[in-house]
Each structure stands twice: as C-alpha cells, then as structure tokens.
Coordinates of C-alpha atoms (C1' of nucleotides) in Angstrom, one line a residue:
Chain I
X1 CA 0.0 0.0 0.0
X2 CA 2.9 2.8 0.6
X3 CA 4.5 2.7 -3.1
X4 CA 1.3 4.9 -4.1
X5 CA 0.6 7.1 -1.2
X6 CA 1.5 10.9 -2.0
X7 CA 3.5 10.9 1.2
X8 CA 3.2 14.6 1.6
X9 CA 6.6 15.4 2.7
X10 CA 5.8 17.1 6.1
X11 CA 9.4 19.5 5.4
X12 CA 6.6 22.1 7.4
X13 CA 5.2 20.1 9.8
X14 CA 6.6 18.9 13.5
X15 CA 10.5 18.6 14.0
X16 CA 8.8 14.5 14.7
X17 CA 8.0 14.1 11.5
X18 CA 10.3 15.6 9.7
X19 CA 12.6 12.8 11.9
X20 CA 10.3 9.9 10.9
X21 CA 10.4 10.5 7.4
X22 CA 14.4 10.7 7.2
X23 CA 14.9 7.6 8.7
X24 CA 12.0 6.4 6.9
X25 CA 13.6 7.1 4.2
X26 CA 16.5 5.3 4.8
X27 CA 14.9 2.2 5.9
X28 CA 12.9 2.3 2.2
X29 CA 16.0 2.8 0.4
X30 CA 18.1 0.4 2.0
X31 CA 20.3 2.0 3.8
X32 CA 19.2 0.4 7.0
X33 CA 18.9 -2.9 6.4
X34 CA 16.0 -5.6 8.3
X35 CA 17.5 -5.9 11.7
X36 CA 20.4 -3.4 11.5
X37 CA 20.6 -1.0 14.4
X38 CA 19.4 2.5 14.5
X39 CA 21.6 5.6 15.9
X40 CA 21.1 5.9 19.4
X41 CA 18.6 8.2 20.7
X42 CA 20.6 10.8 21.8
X43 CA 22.4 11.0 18.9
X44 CA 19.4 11.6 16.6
X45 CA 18.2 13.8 18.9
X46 CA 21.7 16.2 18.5
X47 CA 22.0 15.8 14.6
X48 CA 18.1 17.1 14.2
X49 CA 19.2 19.7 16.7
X50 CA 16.5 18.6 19.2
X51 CA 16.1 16.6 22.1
X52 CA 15.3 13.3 23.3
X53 CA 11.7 13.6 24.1
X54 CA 11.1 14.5 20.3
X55 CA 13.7 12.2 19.0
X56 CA 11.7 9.8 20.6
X57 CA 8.2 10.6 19.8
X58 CA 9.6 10.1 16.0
X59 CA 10.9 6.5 17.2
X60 CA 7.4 5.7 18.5
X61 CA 5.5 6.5 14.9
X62 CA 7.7 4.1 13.0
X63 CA 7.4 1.2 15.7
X64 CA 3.4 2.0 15.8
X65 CA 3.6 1.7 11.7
X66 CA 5.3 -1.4 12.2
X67 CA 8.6 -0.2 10.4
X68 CA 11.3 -0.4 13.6
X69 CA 11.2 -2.5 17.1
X70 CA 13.1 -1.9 20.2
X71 CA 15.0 -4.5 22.2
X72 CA 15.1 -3.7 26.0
X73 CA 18.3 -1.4 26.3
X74 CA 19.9 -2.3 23.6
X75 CA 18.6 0.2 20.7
X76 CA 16.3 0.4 18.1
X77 CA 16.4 -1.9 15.0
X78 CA 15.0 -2.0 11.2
X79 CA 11.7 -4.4 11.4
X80 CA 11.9 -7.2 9.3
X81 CA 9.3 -8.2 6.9
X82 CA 6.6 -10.0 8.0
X83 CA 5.2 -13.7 8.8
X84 CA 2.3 -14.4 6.4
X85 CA 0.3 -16.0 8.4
X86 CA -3.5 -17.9 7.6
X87 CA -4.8 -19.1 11.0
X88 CA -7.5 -20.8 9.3
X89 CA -5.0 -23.6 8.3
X90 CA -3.7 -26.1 10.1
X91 CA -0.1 -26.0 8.9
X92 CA 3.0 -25.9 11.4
X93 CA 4.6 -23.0 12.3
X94 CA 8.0 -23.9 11.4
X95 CA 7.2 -25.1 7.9
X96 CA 5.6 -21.6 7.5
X97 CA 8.6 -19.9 8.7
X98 CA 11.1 -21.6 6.9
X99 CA 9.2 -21.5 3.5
X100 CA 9.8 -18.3 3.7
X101 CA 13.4 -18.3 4.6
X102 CA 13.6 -17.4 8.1
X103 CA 14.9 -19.5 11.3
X104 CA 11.6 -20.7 13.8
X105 CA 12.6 -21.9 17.2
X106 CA 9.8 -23.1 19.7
X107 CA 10.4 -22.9 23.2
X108 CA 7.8 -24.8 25.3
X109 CA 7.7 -22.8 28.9
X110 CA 5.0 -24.8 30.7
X111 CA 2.9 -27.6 30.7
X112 CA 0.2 -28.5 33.3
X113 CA -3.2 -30.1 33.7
X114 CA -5.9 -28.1 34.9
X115 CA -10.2 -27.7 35.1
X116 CA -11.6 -25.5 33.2
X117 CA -12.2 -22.2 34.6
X118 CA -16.0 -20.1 33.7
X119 CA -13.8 -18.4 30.8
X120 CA -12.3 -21.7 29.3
X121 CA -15.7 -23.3 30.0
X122 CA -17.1 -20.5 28.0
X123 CA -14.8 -20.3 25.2
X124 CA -14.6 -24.5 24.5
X125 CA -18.1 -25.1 25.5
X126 CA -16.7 -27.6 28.5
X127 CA -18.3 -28.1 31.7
X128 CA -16.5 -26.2 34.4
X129 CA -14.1 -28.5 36.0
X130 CA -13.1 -30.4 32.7
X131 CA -9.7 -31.7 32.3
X132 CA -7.7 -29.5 30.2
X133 CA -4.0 -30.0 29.5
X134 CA -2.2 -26.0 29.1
X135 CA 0.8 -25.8 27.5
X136 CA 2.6 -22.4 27.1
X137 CA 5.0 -21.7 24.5
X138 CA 7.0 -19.0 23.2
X139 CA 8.1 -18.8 19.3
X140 CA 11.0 -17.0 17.6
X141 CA 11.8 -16.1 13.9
X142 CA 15.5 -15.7 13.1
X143 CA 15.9 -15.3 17.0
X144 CA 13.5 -12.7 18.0
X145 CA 10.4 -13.8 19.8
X146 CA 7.4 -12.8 18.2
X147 CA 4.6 -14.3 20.0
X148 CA 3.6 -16.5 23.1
X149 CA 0.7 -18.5 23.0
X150 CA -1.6 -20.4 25.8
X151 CA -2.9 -23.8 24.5
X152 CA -5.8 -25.8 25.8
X153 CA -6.1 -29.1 24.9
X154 CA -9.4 -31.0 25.7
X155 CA -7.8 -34.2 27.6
X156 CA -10.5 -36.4 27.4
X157 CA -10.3 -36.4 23.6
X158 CA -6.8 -36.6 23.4
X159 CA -5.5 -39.0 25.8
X160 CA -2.2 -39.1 26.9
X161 CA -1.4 -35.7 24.9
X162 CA 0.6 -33.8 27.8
X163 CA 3.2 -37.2 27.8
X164 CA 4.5 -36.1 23.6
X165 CA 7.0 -33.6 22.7
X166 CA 5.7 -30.2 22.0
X167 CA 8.3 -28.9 20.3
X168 CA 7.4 -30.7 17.5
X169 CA 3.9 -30.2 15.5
X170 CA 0.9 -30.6 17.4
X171 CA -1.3 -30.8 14.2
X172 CA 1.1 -33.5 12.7
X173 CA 0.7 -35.6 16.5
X174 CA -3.0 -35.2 16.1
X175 CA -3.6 -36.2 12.5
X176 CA -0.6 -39.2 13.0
X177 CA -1.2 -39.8 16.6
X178 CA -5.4 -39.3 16.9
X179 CA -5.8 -39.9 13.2
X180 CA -7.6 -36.3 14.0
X181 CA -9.1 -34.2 11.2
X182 CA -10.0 -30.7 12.7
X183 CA -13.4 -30.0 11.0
X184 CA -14.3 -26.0 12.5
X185 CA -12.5 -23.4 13.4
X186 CA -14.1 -20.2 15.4
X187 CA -11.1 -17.4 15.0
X188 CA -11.6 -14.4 17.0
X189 CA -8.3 -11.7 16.8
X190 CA -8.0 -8.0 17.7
X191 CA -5.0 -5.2 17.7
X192 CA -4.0 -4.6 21.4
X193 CA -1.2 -4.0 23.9
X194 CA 0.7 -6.2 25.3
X195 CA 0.6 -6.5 29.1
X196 CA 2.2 -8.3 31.5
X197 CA 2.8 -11.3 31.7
X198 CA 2.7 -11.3 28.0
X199 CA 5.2 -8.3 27.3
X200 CA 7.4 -9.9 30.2
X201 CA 7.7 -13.5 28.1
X202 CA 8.2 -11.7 25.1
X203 CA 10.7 -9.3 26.7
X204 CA 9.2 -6.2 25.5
X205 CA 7.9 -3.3 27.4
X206 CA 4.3 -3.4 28.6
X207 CA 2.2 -1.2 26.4
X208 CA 3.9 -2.7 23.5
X209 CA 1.5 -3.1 20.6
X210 CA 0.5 -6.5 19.8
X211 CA -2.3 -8.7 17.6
X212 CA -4.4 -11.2 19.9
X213 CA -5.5 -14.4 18.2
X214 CA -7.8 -17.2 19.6
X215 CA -8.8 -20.4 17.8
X216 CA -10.9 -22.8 18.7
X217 CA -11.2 -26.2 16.9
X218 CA -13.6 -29.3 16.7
X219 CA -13.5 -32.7 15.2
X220 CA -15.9 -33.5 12.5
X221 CA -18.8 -34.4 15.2
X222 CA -18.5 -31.1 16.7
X223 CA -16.3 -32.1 19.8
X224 CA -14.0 -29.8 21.3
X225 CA -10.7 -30.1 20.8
X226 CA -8.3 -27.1 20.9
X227 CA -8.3 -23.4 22.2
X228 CA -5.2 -21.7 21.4
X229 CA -4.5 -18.3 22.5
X230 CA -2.1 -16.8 21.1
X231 CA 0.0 -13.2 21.4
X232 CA 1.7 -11.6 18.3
X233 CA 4.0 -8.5 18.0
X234 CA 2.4 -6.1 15.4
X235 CA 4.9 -5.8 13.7
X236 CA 5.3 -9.7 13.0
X237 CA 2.7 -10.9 11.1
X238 CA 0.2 -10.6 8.0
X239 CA -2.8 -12.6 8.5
X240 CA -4.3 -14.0 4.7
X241 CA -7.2 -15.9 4.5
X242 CA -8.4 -17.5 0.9
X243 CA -12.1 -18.1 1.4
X244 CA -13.9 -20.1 -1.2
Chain D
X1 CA -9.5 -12.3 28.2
X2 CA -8.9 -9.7 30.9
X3 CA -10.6 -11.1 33.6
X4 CA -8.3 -14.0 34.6
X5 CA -5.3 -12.3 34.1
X6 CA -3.5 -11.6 37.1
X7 CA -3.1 -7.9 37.1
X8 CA -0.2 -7.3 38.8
X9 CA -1.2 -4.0 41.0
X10 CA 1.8 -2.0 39.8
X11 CA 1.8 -0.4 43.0
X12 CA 5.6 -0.4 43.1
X13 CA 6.2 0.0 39.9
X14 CA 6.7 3.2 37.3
X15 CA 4.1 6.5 37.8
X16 CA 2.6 6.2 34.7
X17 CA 1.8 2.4 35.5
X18 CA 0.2 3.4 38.6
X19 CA -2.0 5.9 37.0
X20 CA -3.2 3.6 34.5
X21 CA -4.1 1.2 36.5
X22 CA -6.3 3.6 38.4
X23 CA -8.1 4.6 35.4
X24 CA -8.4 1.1 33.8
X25 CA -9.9 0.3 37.6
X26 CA -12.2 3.2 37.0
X27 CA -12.9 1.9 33.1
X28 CA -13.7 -1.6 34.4
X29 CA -15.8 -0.7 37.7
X30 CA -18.4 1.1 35.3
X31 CA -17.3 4.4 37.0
X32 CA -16.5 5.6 33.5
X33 CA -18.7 5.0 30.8
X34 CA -18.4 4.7 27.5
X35 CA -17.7 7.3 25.6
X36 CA -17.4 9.3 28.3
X37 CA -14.5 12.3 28.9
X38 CA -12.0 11.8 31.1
X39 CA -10.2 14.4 33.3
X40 CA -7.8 16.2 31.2
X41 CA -4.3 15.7 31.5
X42 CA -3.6 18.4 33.6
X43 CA -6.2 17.2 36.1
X44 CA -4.6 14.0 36.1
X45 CA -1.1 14.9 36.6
X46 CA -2.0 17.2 39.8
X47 CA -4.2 14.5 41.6
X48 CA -1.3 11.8 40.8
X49 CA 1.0 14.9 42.0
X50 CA 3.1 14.3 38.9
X51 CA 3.8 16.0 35.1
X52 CA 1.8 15.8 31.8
X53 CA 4.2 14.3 30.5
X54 CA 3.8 11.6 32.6
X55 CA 0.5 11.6 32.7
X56 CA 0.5 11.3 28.7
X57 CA 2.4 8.3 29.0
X58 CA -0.6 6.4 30.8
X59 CA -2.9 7.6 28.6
X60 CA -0.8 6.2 25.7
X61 CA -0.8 3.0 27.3
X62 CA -4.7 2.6 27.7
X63 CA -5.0 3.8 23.9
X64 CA -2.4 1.3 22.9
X65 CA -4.8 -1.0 24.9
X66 CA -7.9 -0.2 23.2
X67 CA -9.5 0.8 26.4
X68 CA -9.4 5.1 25.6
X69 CA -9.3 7.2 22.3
X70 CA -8.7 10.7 22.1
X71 CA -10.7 13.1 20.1
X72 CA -8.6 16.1 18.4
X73 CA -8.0 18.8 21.0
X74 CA -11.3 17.8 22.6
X75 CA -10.1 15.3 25.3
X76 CA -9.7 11.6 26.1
X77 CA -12.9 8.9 26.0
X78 CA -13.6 5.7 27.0
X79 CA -13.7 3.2 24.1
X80 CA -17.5 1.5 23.4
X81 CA -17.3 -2.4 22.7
X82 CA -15.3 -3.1 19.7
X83 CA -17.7 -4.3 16.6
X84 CA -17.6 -7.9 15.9
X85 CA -16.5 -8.2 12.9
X86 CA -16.6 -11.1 9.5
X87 CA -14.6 -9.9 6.7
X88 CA -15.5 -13.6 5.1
X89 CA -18.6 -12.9 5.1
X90 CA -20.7 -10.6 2.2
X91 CA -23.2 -8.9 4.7
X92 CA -23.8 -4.9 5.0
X93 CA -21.8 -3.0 7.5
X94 CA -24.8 -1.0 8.2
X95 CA -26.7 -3.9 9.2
X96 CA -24.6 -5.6 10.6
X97 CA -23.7 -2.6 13.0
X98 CA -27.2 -2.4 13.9
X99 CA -27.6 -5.7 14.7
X100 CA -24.9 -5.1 17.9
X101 CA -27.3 -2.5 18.8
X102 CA -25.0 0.9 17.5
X103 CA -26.0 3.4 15.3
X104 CA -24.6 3.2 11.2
X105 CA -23.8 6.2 9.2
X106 CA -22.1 6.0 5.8
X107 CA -20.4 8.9 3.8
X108 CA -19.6 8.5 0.1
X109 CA -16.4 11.0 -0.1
X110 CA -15.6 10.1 -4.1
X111 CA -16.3 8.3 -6.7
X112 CA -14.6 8.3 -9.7
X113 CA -13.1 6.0 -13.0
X114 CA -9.5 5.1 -12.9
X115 CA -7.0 2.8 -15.0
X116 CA -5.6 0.3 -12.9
X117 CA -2.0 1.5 -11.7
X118 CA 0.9 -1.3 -11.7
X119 CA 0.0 -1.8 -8.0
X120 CA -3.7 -2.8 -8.4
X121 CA -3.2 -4.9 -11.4
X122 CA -0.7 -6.9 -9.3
X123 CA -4.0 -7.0 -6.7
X124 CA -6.8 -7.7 -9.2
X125 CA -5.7 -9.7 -12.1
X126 CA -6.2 -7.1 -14.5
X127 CA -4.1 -5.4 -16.8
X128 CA -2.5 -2.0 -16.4
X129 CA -5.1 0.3 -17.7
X130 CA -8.3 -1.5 -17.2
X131 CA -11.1 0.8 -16.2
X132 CA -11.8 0.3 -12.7
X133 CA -14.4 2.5 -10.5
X134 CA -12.8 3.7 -7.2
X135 CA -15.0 4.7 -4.3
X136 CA -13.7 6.2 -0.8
X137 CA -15.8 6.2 2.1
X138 CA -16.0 6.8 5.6
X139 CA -18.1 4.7 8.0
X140 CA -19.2 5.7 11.6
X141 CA -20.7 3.8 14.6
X142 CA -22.3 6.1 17.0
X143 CA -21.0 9.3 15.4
X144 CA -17.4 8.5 15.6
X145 CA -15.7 7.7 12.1
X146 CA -14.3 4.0 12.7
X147 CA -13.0 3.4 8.9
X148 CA -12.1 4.8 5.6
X149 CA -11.9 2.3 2.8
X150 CA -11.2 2.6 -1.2
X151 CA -13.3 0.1 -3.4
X152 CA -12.1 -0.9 -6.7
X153 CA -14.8 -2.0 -8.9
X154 CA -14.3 -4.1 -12.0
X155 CA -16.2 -1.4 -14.2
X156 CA -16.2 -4.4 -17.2
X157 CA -17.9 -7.1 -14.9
X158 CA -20.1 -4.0 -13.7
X159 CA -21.4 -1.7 -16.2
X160 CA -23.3 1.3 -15.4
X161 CA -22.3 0.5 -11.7
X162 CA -21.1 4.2 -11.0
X163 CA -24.4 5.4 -11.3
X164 CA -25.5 3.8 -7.9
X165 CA -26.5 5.4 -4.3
X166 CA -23.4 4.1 -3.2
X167 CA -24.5 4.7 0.5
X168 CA -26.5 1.4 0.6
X169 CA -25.3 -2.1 0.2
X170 CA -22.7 -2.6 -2.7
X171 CA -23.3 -6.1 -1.5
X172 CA -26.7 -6.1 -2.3
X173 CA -26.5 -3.8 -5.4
X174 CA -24.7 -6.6 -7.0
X175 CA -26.6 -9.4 -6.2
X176 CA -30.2 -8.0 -7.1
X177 CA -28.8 -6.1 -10.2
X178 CA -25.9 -8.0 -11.5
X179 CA -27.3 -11.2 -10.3
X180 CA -24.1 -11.9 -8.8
X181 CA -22.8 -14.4 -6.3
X182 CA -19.3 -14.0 -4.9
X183 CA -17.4 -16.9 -5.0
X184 CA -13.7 -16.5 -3.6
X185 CA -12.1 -13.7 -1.6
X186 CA -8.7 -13.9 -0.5
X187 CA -8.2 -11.0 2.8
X188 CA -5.3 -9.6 4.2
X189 CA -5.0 -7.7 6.8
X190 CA -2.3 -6.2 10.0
X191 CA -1.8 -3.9 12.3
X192 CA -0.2 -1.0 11.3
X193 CA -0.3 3.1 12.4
X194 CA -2.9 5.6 10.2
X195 CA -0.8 7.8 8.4
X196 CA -2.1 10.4 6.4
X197 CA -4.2 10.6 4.3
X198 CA -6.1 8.0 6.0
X199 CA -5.1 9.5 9.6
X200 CA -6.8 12.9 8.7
X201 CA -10.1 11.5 7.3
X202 CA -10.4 9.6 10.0
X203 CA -9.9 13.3 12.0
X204 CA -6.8 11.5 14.3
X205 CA -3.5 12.3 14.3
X206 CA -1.0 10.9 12.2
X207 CA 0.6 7.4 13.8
X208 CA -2.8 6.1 15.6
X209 CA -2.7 2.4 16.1
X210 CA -4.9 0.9 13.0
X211 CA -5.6 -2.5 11.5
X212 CA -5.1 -2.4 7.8
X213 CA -7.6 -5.2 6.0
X214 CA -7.3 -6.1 1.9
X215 CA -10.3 -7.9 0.6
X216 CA -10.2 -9.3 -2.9
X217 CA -13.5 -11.0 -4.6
X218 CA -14.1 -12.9 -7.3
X219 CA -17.4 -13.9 -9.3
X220 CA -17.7 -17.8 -9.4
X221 CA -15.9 -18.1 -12.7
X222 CA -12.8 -16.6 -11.2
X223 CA -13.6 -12.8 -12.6
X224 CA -12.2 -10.3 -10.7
X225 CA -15.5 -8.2 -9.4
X226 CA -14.5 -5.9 -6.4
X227 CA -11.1 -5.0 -4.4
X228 CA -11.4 -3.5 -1.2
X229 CA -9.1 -1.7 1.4
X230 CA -10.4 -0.6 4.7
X231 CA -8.6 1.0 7.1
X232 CA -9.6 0.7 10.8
X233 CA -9.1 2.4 14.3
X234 CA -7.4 -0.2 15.9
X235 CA -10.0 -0.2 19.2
X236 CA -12.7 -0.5 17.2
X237 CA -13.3 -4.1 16.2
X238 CA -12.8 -7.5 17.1
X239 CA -12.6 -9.9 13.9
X240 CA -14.1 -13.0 13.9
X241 CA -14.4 -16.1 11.2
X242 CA -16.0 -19.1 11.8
X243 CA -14.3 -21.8 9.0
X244 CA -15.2 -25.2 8.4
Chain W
dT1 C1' 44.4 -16.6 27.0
dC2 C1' 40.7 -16.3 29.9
dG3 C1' 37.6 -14.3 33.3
dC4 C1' 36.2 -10.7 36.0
dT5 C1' 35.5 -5.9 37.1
dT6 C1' 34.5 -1.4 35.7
dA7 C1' 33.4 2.3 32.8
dT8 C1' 30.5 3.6 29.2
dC9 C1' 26.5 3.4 26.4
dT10 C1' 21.7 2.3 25.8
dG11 C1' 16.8 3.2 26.5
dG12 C1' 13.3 4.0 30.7
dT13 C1' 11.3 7.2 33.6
dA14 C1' 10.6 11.6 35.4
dT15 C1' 10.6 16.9 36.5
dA16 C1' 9.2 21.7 35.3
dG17 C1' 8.3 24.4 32.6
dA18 C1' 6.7 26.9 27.6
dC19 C1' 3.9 28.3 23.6
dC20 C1' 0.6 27.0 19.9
dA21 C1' -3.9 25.8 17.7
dG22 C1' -8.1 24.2 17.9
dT23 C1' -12.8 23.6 21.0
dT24 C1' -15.9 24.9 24.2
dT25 C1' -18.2 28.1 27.1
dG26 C1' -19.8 32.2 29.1
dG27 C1' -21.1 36.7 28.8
dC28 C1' -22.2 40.7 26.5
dG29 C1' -24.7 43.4 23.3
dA30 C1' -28.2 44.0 19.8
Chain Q
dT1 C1' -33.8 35.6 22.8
dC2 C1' -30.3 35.1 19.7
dG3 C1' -25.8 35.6 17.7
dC4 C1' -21.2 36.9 18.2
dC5 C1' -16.8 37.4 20.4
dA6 C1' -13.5 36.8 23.9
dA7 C1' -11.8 34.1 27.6
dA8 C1' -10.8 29.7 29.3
dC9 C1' -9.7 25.2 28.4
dT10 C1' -8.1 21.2 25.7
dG11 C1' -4.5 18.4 23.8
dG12 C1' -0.2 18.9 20.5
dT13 C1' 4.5 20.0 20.3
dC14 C1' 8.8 21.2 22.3
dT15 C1' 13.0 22.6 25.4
dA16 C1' 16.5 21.2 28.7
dT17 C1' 17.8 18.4 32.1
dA18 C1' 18.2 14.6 35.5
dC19 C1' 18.9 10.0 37.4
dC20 C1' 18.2 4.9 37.0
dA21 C1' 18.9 0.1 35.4
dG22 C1' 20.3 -3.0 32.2
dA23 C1' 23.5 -4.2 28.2
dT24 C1' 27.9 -3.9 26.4
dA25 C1' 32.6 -3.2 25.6
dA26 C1' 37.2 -2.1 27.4
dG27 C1' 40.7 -3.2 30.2
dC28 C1' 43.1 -5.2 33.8
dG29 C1' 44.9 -9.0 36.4
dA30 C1' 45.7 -13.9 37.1

DNA sequence: TCGCTTATCTGGTATAGACCAGTTTGGCGA
DNA sequence: TCGCCAAACTGGTCTATACCAGATAAGCGA
C-alpha cells in the first residue's frame, strides 16, 4: 500500500516528523537494512538539533507503523518483513517460517493439567471443571520472539497428549497420533497492547503493541478439541485468509 | 480475556503504570462509561501529584490497549465495545452494525473511474489500464468515524455500476442487479499506524494504532468483481471467522 | 588466553516548565 | 432571545535536564 501514497513530505510540519520520514527514508531505500541498528537516541536527537523527548516521539510512529522495534536497552532496529500467516489452516509453524526463509525456534515454557475455569468453559463449550491440558509456548523467527501462546487441549479427547513432545507439530501428532481431522475453526483476533505477563515472556515493554489471536477447533462431530490463544507483535505478522 | 489475568497492582512500579491502573480500575468498575471524557491531563497529573508528560504516558498506554481514544484537541474517551467483525462474510456494514445495537452512518467521499496502476493490477488480475471505478468512504458507529476504505470495482464485470447510491449495500446492489454471487475472496489484513491521508479522514493524528484489511472477490468463474481496502481504528473491532 | 571488574553506552522514567492551535463556554450586546 | 466574540480550556508539540537500570565493551589481572 505505501509505493502509491502521496507521502506529503511534512518538510513544514513537527520537527517529529520531519525525523520519521528521514529515517523512513533510509529504511525504504536500504540503507538500513532488516534488523540493522538504528543511531542511538541521543544522537538523533543532537544531529536534528532537538532533544530526546522528540527524538523519541519520531521513534514511537515508525514502531506503531510497524517499520522499527526496540530490544530492551539495547537500541532500536529496522523491522523485518513480515510472517504471512493464515490461522484458518492447520499447517505448522516452522514449515511456514522456513518457507519463507527465516529460522523458527519453539520454546515450550509450561505444561500443566488443569479444570476449566467459567472463561475456558465459555470459550470451548466444557463443563467447568473439565480436564484441560495447558501448555505455554513462546516462538521465535531468526531469534527474535514474536509471540507467546496459551494452549488448551481437551484431555478427554486426546489422551495421553501432555506425555508427547511439544516442540514438535501438534497438528502433525493429532492427524498421526489421533488420526484427528479438525473440522471448525471459530477465530476471534483483535490489535492490542501487550501486558504483562505477556510483554514480560516476550521481553518487550508493557504497552507494546500486539495482535491477539484465539482459535478454537472441533472434530468432524463437533467435539472440542483445541483453544489456542495466542499473542503476536504487530509488527510480526500478516494474517491472509483465501475463502472459497 | 482480561478477567483471569493476574493484574499485577503495579503499586511499586513506574508513575505512569500506577495511574493507568487507576483509570483502567475506573474503566472496568463502570465508574466511567463509554464514551465518556476523562479528566484532562492536567487534572490527572495534579491529583497523581506528577507532570503531563507523565500523565500522557498512561494515557498512551490505555490507547495502545484499546480501552481510551482521544478526540482532536477535545479530550480523552472511554472506548464502546469493539464491533464484531466477519470480513469472510458478504453482509452490510450497516446492518450488521445495527444488529450489535450501535447506530450506522455511511459517507460517500468520491467516486470516480481510474485505470488500474501497476500496484492494483498486481491485486486484481487485471491489466494495467483496465477501467476500474474507485470509491472512498468513511463509515461511523455512534457518530465517531471507525474506517475509511477505497473500493475498486471491475467497471467491465459491472457496467453502469457508478451510477449507484453508493451509500446502501454494494453487496446487495450486486446481487439484485448484476445477479451476482461471490465466489472467492482472499483477505489480508495487520496492524499498522494511520498515516495520512487515512489518519486525517479519519480526524486523528497521524501514527494512531490501526488494522489495515485487503479484501479481494471474485465472481464464481474466477472474474475479478471488487477490491477492497479498509482502514480501521485499531479499538474499534474485534474480527471473527467461523471456517469449516 | 581467559575471566572478572568497571566504565560507558543504551533506553526507561521523570521533572518543570513553555507556547501553539483548535474547542468549548460564558457573557455581552443587539 | 439570539448571535457573536472573547476568555478559558483542551490536547499537540517542544526545550532542557536529570537519574536509574540493564546491556555492552574495554581493560586489567591472574
């Protein structure tokens, strides 16, 4: 969409802009390159000849629009492009990531059984109390993690799940394992901040813009089978959906 | 899924975490209502006996949150529910807006015939030059403008469409006149800041959070018929898709 | 060469003001 | 009563500075 926006050239408008759309600039014509690390706050702030409040408010347009990201005291890099990413499939992360020539990494954080709560209850259409296997993983492309995500698995329909390794695809161990074929998918996803403890896993500050995603998936008789929850950075992922 | 997080009372943590956490307390206890304003900023930094400055940084957190928007020089406002959203689906904004019980409005800004540009042929299918009939519009719920989107009409699989009220249906329009049933869409869609011009027909400033949805529809014989681009305030919808 | 300490650099948070440009409101005059 | 204008108020932008905490790099000593 940007190649044919008259970006009006704010030369007149606030010292900010004119700051966003220099380094803007740089970042569309290559001379700061996916990942590469901007000049330090301070020093942007003395070569506009301004300061670091303004300097900064110029650094938080181009992470809101996606185009840089911070890491936690270390400086501000060049976003990457990002994840296309169709939640309606059932395809595994890392083959996604890797067919399109970046580095996945799972890291599983937590697994535990547990009842269903009045939420969970709500969401999967259990009875409160239910046996539900949760499993919390956090995922990383070319190093940097980019969402975590909650998963609920119904434990009565998928017995002896919590006992597998979840590093590996959970859609491959259902179809191989359950000879499971998820037949509905309810997707529910919004643009919000990150809060703790989701910022905190992610290492990002709280406040940081993110994408929530939940699915939730039956077999082909309706039953319940998975709710996953899961919590992107914005600036991470493209959601496409082919509907037919 | 708020309500079984464990907010953390930030008590000994940063100002501006502490004063969000009062207001979100004040958001969720019904205290303030929708829509409603809340103190200005300089009210808020004297009762938290701190700066603007700081104070600003709260309120940047809850509208990164979804949970306040700010209207231009006017003050800050509790967000309404977001709209529940189906982008799969071919139903009328309008109606579908009053079915959650909010009030529709629908202004046609333009409407004019263009040749497809490099970048919507690569979109459509078509070939640079094809006729196409652009429309911009802005949509509101409840008086406050939510979206701007441009439409790009196939003006060969649609004669005479141009000559429509385009402030009812489209989706209707084409099935009672053209007898047409849409048969694929592929949608894209991510979060990304408004910039302008979007950001000032929309009447916020430049670098509000957003959500940035492409839908592309086809007739059932694979003929483009209709590309659309919306672009959202990010606290304004929730999307939801139901596949099976 | 290796490991540890330390100095330096980074962003994170905060103060205390200032002026500007729109919005809203209150009061005055016709 | 109505309309207009001015005052008060709102957020928008900006300066200049300070201290903190975590990350990093430099340098020293074993």
């Amino acid at each position: 969409m940007r190649e044919r926006e008259q970006e009006q050239s704010s030369a007149n408008g606030p010292i900010y802009l004119r700051v966003r759309d220099q380094i803007a600039d740089q970042i569309e014509n290559g001379l700061l390159q996916p990942n590469s690390r901007l000049p330090s706050e301070r020093v942007l702030a003395e070569s506009n000849h301004t300061t670091r409040v303004t300097a900064r408010l110029a650094l938080a347009q181009l992470e809101a629009e996606g185009r840089i990201y911070r890491s936690n005291r270390r400086g501000w890099f060049v976003s990457p492009p990002r994840l296309v990413y169709n939640p309606t499939e059932d395809y595994s992360f890392s083959d996604n990531v890797v067919a399109q020539g970046r580095v996945p990494a799972t890291e599983t954080l937590d697994v535990t059984t547990i009842e269903a709560n009045a939420w969970l209850a709500a969401k999967t259409g259990l009875a409160e109390g239910d046996p539900i296997v949760r499993l919390h993983r956090r995922r990383q492309i070319d190093g940097r993690s980019v969402l975590v995500e909650n998963i609920y698995l119904n434990a009565r329909r998928l017995p002896g799940i919590e006992t597998f390794d979840f590093n590996r695809s959970l859609w491959k161990l259902m179809r191989e394992h359950y000879g499971l074929e998820l037949a509905r998918k309810q997707i529910e996803m919004f643009p919000t901040a990150l809060v703790d403890p989701q910022a905190e896993a992610l290492g990002v500050n709280a406040g940081t813009a993110g994408l929530y995603v939940t699915r939730c998936s039956r077999d082909n008789e309706g039953c319940f089978v998975e709710f996953d929850e899961e919590f992107w950075l914005h600036d991470t992922l493209s959601i496409q959906v082919d509907v037919r």
